[in-house]
Amino acid sequence: LVEEGEGGHRLTLAHEDSAALRRMAVFDVILSNADRKGAHILTVPGGHHHGVDHGLTFHMEDKLRTVLWGWLGEKLTEEKRDGVSRVLEGLGGELGRELAKLLSAEEVEALAARCAQLLDDGIFPAPSGLTPAVPWPLF
């Protein structure tokens, strides 16, 4: 991903191609994460990654801003599709009931719509162009 950075300077962002980061990228898409910075991905021994700081998520509008654009346009694996399907199905049950305690009905509906759209498209989406593609600062 090449972006115009602060002061108009171009920068190139790269990240590792791992199953863990692909899962995190899918997670960010369905939550409409508006703030996935490099520092919000913690790598621990053994290669596991933890995503942190999810305060700007679940918005009804497309707000996706992330440093994890490395797979845009690539087909989702069956594992990723299954994960999104489980979330979508869960919204009709216990997951939906628990989220309804924390989110507005519109936010839950938007989550379901993003899941359905991702399953229909079957690929990692590209930036919408409606908002910046990456949060600033990147780290």
XYZ file of N, CA and C in Angstrom:
417
model
N 0.859 -1.178 0.000
C 0.000 0.000 0.000
C 0.891 1.222 0.000
N 0.659 2.142 -0.902
C 1.402 3.397 -0.946
C 0.412 4.507 -0.656
N 0.716 5.338 0.311
C -0.170 6.413 0.752
C 0.589 7.723 0.808
N -0.139 8.798 0.717
C 0.429 10.111 0.987
C 0.480 10.284 2.481
N 1.667 10.438 3.020
C 1.828 10.597 4.450
C 1.769 12.038 4.872
N 2.062 12.252 6.131
C 2.090 13.591 6.693
C 3.114 14.424 5.937
N 2.770 15.626 5.579
C 3.674 16.497 4.836
C 3.723 16.176 3.355
N 2.822 15.301 2.862
C 2.761 14.995 1.444
C 3.791 13.994 0.970
N 4.538 13.381 1.883
C 5.546 12.403 1.501
C 4.888 11.049 1.279
N 5.317 10.371 0.222
C 4.778 9.042 -0.060
C 5.477 8.014 0.818
N 4.724 7.014 1.258
C 5.315 5.957 2.061
C 4.747 4.625 1.611
N 5.510 3.578 1.820
C 5.082 2.224 1.493
C 4.977 1.444 2.785
N 3.887 0.743 2.944
C 3.629 -0.030 4.154
C 3.606 -1.503 3.776
N 4.327 -2.321 4.525
C 4.345 -3.766 4.284
C 4.139 -4.479 5.614
N 3.546 -5.669 5.560
C 3.379 -6.486 6.755
C 3.550 -7.939 6.358
N 3.703 -8.793 7.348
C 3.908 -10.212 7.056
C 2.636 -10.833 6.498
N 2.827 -11.831 5.677
C 1.712 -12.579 5.102
C 1.494 -13.816 5.958
N 0.643 -13.688 6.964
C 0.389 -14.814 7.870
C -1.110 -15.035 8.015
N -1.464 -16.266 8.379
C -2.877 -16.596 8.599
C -3.459 -15.752 9.723
N -2.649 -15.492 10.757
C -3.137 -14.700 11.894
C -3.494 -13.280 11.470
N -2.661 -12.659 10.667
C -2.963 -11.295 10.231
C -4.092 -11.268 9.211
N -4.227 -12.309 8.423
C -5.380 -12.386 7.518
C -6.678 -12.455 8.318
N -6.678 -13.246 9.401
C -7.879 -13.319 10.264
C -8.173 -11.947 10.865
N -7.121 -11.255 11.293
C -7.311 -9.931 11.877
C -7.852 -8.959 10.827
N -7.398 -9.078 9.594
C -7.897 -8.210 8.524
C -9.387 -8.447 8.283
N -9.816 -9.710 8.290
C -11.240 -10.029 8.128
C -12.030 -9.479 9.310
N -11.502 -9.671 10.504
C -12.122 -9.133 11.719
C -12.323 -7.628 11.591
N -11.302 -6.924 11.121
C -11.401 -5.472 10.959
C -12.464 -5.083 9.944
N -12.584 -5.864 8.872
C -13.599 -5.558 7.851
C -14.996 -5.657 8.446
N -15.281 -6.764 9.131
C -16.662 -6.932 9.608
C -16.987 -5.982 10.753
N -15.969 -5.551 11.519
C -16.211 -4.594 12.597
C -16.129 -3.153 12.130
N -15.700 -2.936 10.897
C -15.475 -1.592 10.369
C -14.502 -0.826 11.273
N -13.369 -1.485 11.554
C -12.352 -0.904 12.425
C -11.765 0.336 11.756
N -11.837 1.443 12.429
C -11.352 2.703 11.868
C -9.971 3.079 12.387
N -9.313 2.163 13.105
C -8.066 2.567 13.744
C -7.083 1.408 13.917
N -6.890 0.568 12.888
C -5.922 -0.527 13.004
C -4.538 -0.007 12.600
N -3.820 0.471 13.600
C -2.451 0.951 13.405
C -1.473 -0.196 13.645
N -0.246 -0.015 13.197
C 0.776 -1.019 13.426
C 0.980 -1.311 14.897
N 0.895 -0.294 15.733
C 1.079 -0.481 17.173
C -0.118 -1.164 17.831
N -1.193 -1.379 17.089
C -2.370 -2.070 17.624
C -2.338 -3.558 17.289
N -1.170 -4.023 16.821
C -0.948 -5.445 16.556
C 0.256 -5.858 17.393
N 0.006 -6.635 18.424
C 1.074 -7.075 19.311
C 1.481 -8.494 18.938
N 2.760 -8.688 18.673
C 3.286 -10.004 18.343
C 3.948 -10.575 19.585
N 3.599 -11.813 19.894
C 4.157 -12.472 21.080
C 4.955 -13.689 20.634
N 5.838 -14.188 21.498
C 6.620 -15.367 21.136
C 5.721 -16.500 20.644
N 6.189 -17.213 19.665
C 5.415 -18.295 19.079
C 4.635 -17.854 17.851
N 4.713 -16.562 17.510
C 4.069 -16.067 16.299
C 2.627 -15.632 16.451
N 2.059 -15.722 17.644
C 0.674 -15.289 17.834
C 0.600 -13.767 17.835
N -0.494 -13.240 17.305
C -0.706 -11.794 17.272
C -1.970 -11.454 18.052
N -1.909 -10.368 18.800
C -3.072 -9.862 19.508
C -3.436 -8.507 18.923
N -4.685 -8.334 18.547
C -5.181 -7.033 18.133
C -5.688 -6.297 19.359
N -5.290 -5.044 19.514
C -5.701 -4.256 20.674
C -6.276 -2.922 20.216
N -6.953 -2.245 21.140
C -7.521 -0.917 20.924
C -8.589 -0.932 19.841
N -9.758 -1.443 20.210
C -10.886 -1.547 19.275
C -11.978 -0.531 19.598
N -11.573 0.653 20.033
C -12.526 1.677 20.419
C -13.271 2.316 19.257
N -12.733 2.223 18.047
C -13.373 2.843 16.880
C -13.883 1.755 15.938
N -14.855 0.996 16.418
C -15.415 -0.105 15.642
C -16.944 -0.064 15.681
N -17.548 -0.899 14.863
C -18.993 -1.120 14.818
C -19.799 0.063 14.303
N -19.150 1.003 13.614
C -19.913 2.130 13.097
C -20.841 1.659 11.986
N -21.945 2.364 11.800
C -22.905 2.002 10.763
C -22.386 2.340 9.372
N -21.560 3.368 9.273
C -20.982 3.754 7.991
C -19.656 3.022 7.787
N -19.216 2.947 6.532
C -17.928 2.333 6.226
C -16.821 3.253 6.717
N -16.124 2.815 7.749
C -15.051 3.617 8.334
C -13.727 2.872 8.320
N -13.641 1.760 7.594
C -12.469 0.900 7.650
C -11.191 1.658 7.294
N -10.317 1.757 8.282
C -8.963 2.297 8.100
C -8.031 1.325 8.803
N -7.105 0.761 8.056
C -6.260 -0.287 8.606
C -4.911 -0.298 7.911
N -3.913 -0.846 8.590
C -2.621 -1.076 7.952
C -2.594 -2.448 7.278
N -3.672 -3.211 7.378
C -3.721 -4.579 6.849
C -4.444 -4.649 5.497
N -3.874 -4.021 4.487
C -4.455 -4.034 3.146
C -3.709 -4.987 2.209
N -2.799 -5.789 2.736
C -1.927 -6.606 1.891
C -2.604 -7.656 1.044
N -3.869 -7.949 1.303
C -4.546 -9.015 0.562
C -5.724 -8.490 -0.250
N -5.833 -7.188 -0.443
C -7.011 -6.662 -1.123
C -7.189 -7.303 -2.488
N -8.420 -7.695 -2.748
C -8.765 -8.354 -4.003
C -8.520 -9.852 -4.011
N -7.834 -10.389 -3.002
C -7.588 -11.832 -2.954
C -8.822 -12.564 -2.434
N -8.988 -13.772 -2.916
C -10.114 -14.610 -2.510
C -9.983 -15.007 -1.046
N -11.100 -14.972 -0.319
C -11.124 -15.442 1.066
C -11.029 -16.962 1.086
N -10.264 -17.495 2.010
C -10.192 -18.946 2.154
C -11.492 -19.464 2.766
N -11.697 -20.767 2.668
C -12.881 -21.365 3.288
C -12.879 -21.129 4.793
N -11.697 -21.170 5.410
C -11.607 -20.915 6.849
C -12.123 -19.519 7.187
N -11.725 -18.521 6.398
C -12.170 -17.142 6.667
C -13.669 -17.019 6.408
N -14.148 -17.622 5.326
C -15.579 -17.577 5.010
C -16.389 -18.253 6.122
N -15.882 -19.375 6.630
C -16.575 -20.075 7.717
C -16.652 -19.198 8.967
N -15.561 -18.486 9.263
C -15.563 -17.597 10.424
C -16.591 -16.490 10.291
N -16.653 -15.877 9.107
C -17.630 -14.811 8.877
C -19.047 -15.378 8.948
N -19.245 -16.567 8.403
C -20.567 -17.212 8.461
C -20.989 -17.478 9.903
N -20.033 -17.912 10.744
C -20.365 -18.159 12.151
C -20.792 -16.875 12.850
N -20.120 -15.767 12.541
C -20.522 -14.483 13.137
C -21.924 -14.125 12.669
N -22.172 -14.216 11.379
C -23.484 -13.865 10.834
C -24.580 -14.729 11.447
N -24.351 -16.011 11.550
C -25.336 -16.905 12.162
C -25.520 -16.578 13.644
N -24.422 -16.268 14.324
C -24.481 -15.953 15.746
C -25.280 -14.704 16.054
N -25.372 -13.801 15.082
C -26.137 -12.568 15.298
C -27.622 -12.858 15.480
N -28.072 -14.009 15.008
C -29.465 -14.413 15.212
C -29.683 -15.148 16.521
N -28.629 -15.290 17.321
C -28.724 -16.025 18.578
C -28.049 -15.280 19.717
N -27.255 -16.020 20.478
C -26.628 -15.482 21.685
C -25.714 -14.296 21.385
N -24.920 -14.378 20.339
C -24.037 -13.254 19.995
C -24.852 -11.994 19.752
N -25.931 -12.105 19.011
C -26.790 -10.954 18.744
C -27.404 -10.382 20.011
N -27.836 -11.262 20.918
C -28.424 -10.799 22.180
C -27.389 -10.062 23.034
N -26.175 -10.581 23.082
C -25.122 -9.927 23.868
C -24.718 -8.591 23.243
N -24.584 -8.556 21.920
C -24.218 -7.302 21.260
C -25.318 -6.254 21.401
N -26.570 -6.687 21.457
C -27.683 -5.748 21.609
C -27.621 -5.000 22.936
N -26.915 -5.566 23.906
C -26.738 -4.888 25.192
C -25.700 -3.773 25.096
N -24.864 -3.840 24.090
C -23.730 -2.917 23.966
C -23.816 -1.971 22.782
N -24.541 -2.366 21.753
C -24.602 -1.610 20.506
C -26.045 -1.256 20.168
N -26.199 -0.268 19.316
C -27.541 0.066 18.830
C -27.992 -0.995 17.828
N -29.282 -1.070 17.608
C -29.821 -2.017 16.624
C -29.236 -1.742 15.240
N -29.033 -0.476 14.922
C -28.470 -0.108 13.626
C -27.033 -0.592 13.479
N -26.268 -0.543 14.571
C -24.882 -1.015 14.513
C -24.828 -2.530 14.320
N -25.719 -3.258 14.975
C -25.772 -4.712 14.805
C -26.207 -5.051 13.385
N -27.176 -4.321 12.860
C -27.617 -4.539 11.475
C -26.484 -4.263 10.489
N -25.708 -3.225 10.749
C -24.581 -2.899 9.873
C -23.526 -4.003 9.922
N -23.294 -4.562 11.100
C -22.365 -5.685 11.239
C -22.840 -6.862 10.392
N -24.121 -7.184 10.493
C -24.682 -8.281 9.705
C -24.552 -8.001 8.208
N -24.802 -6.766 7.811
C -24.699 -6.406 6.395
C -23.253 -6.532 5.901
N -22.290 -6.134 6.729
C -20.887 -6.257 6.320
C -20.498 -7.728 6.179
N -20.967 -8.567 7.103
C -20.693 -10.007 7.007
C -21.276 -10.571 5.709
N -22.533 -10.244 5.446
C -23.195 -10.750 4.242
C -22.490 -10.258 2.979
N -22.086 -8.994 2.958
C -21.399 -8.447 1.790
C -20.055 -9.131 1.569
N -19.319 -9.358 2.652
C -18.023 -10.019 2.539
C -18.191 -11.445 2.009
N -19.214 -12.140 2.481
C -19.480 -13.488 1.979
C -19.899 -13.461 0.519
N -20.734 -12.499 0.145
C -21.167 -12.384 -1.253
C -19.996 -12.085 -2.180
N -19.145 -11.152 -1.767
C -18.005 -10.758 -2.604
C -16.937 -11.851 -2.622
N -16.691 -12.458 -1.466
C -15.729 -13.543 -1.378
C -14.269 -13.139 -1.481
N -13.997 -11.836 -1.389
C -12.617 -11.346 -1.498
C -12.348 -10.305 -0.419
N -11.056 -10.105 -0.133
C -10.679 -9.009 0.749
C -11.014 -7.710 0.025
N -11.751 -6.811 0.669
C -12.176 -5.587 -0.018
C -11.039 -4.589 -0.186
N -11.264 -3.657 -1.079
C -10.356 -2.533 -1.285
C -10.869 -1.347 -0.464
N -10.020 -0.371 -0.210
C -10.501 0.835 0.476
C -11.661 1.455 -0.299
N -12.611 2.022 0.435
C -13.808 2.575 -0.199
C -13.553 3.877 -0.941
N -12.531 4.595 -0.524
C -12.283 5.910 -1.107
C -13.066 7.005 -0.414
N -13.980 6.616 0.486
C -14.791 7.602 1.199
C -14.049 8.182 2.403
N -13.126 7.405 2.945
C -12.315 7.842 4.080
C -10.866 7.466 3.763
N -9.909 8.024 4.486
C -8.524 7.605 4.265
C -8.398 6.088 4.467
N -7.525 5.435 3.712
C -7.378 3.990 3.787
C -6.678 3.530 5.059
N -5.822 4.366 5.595
C -5.060 3.999 6.792
C -5.228 5.061 7.855
N -5.159 4.661 9.130
C -5.210 5.663 10.201
C -3.882 6.410 10.264
N -3.901 7.580 10.843
C -2.666 8.347 10.970
C -2.505 8.785 12.416
N -1.341 8.647 12.997
C -0.140 8.065 12.432
C -0.273 6.547 12.294
N 0.559 5.950 11.449
C 0.475 4.526 11.179
C 0.842 3.658 12.376
N 1.665 4.203 13.272
C 2.130 3.429 14.440
C 1.843 4.159 15.716
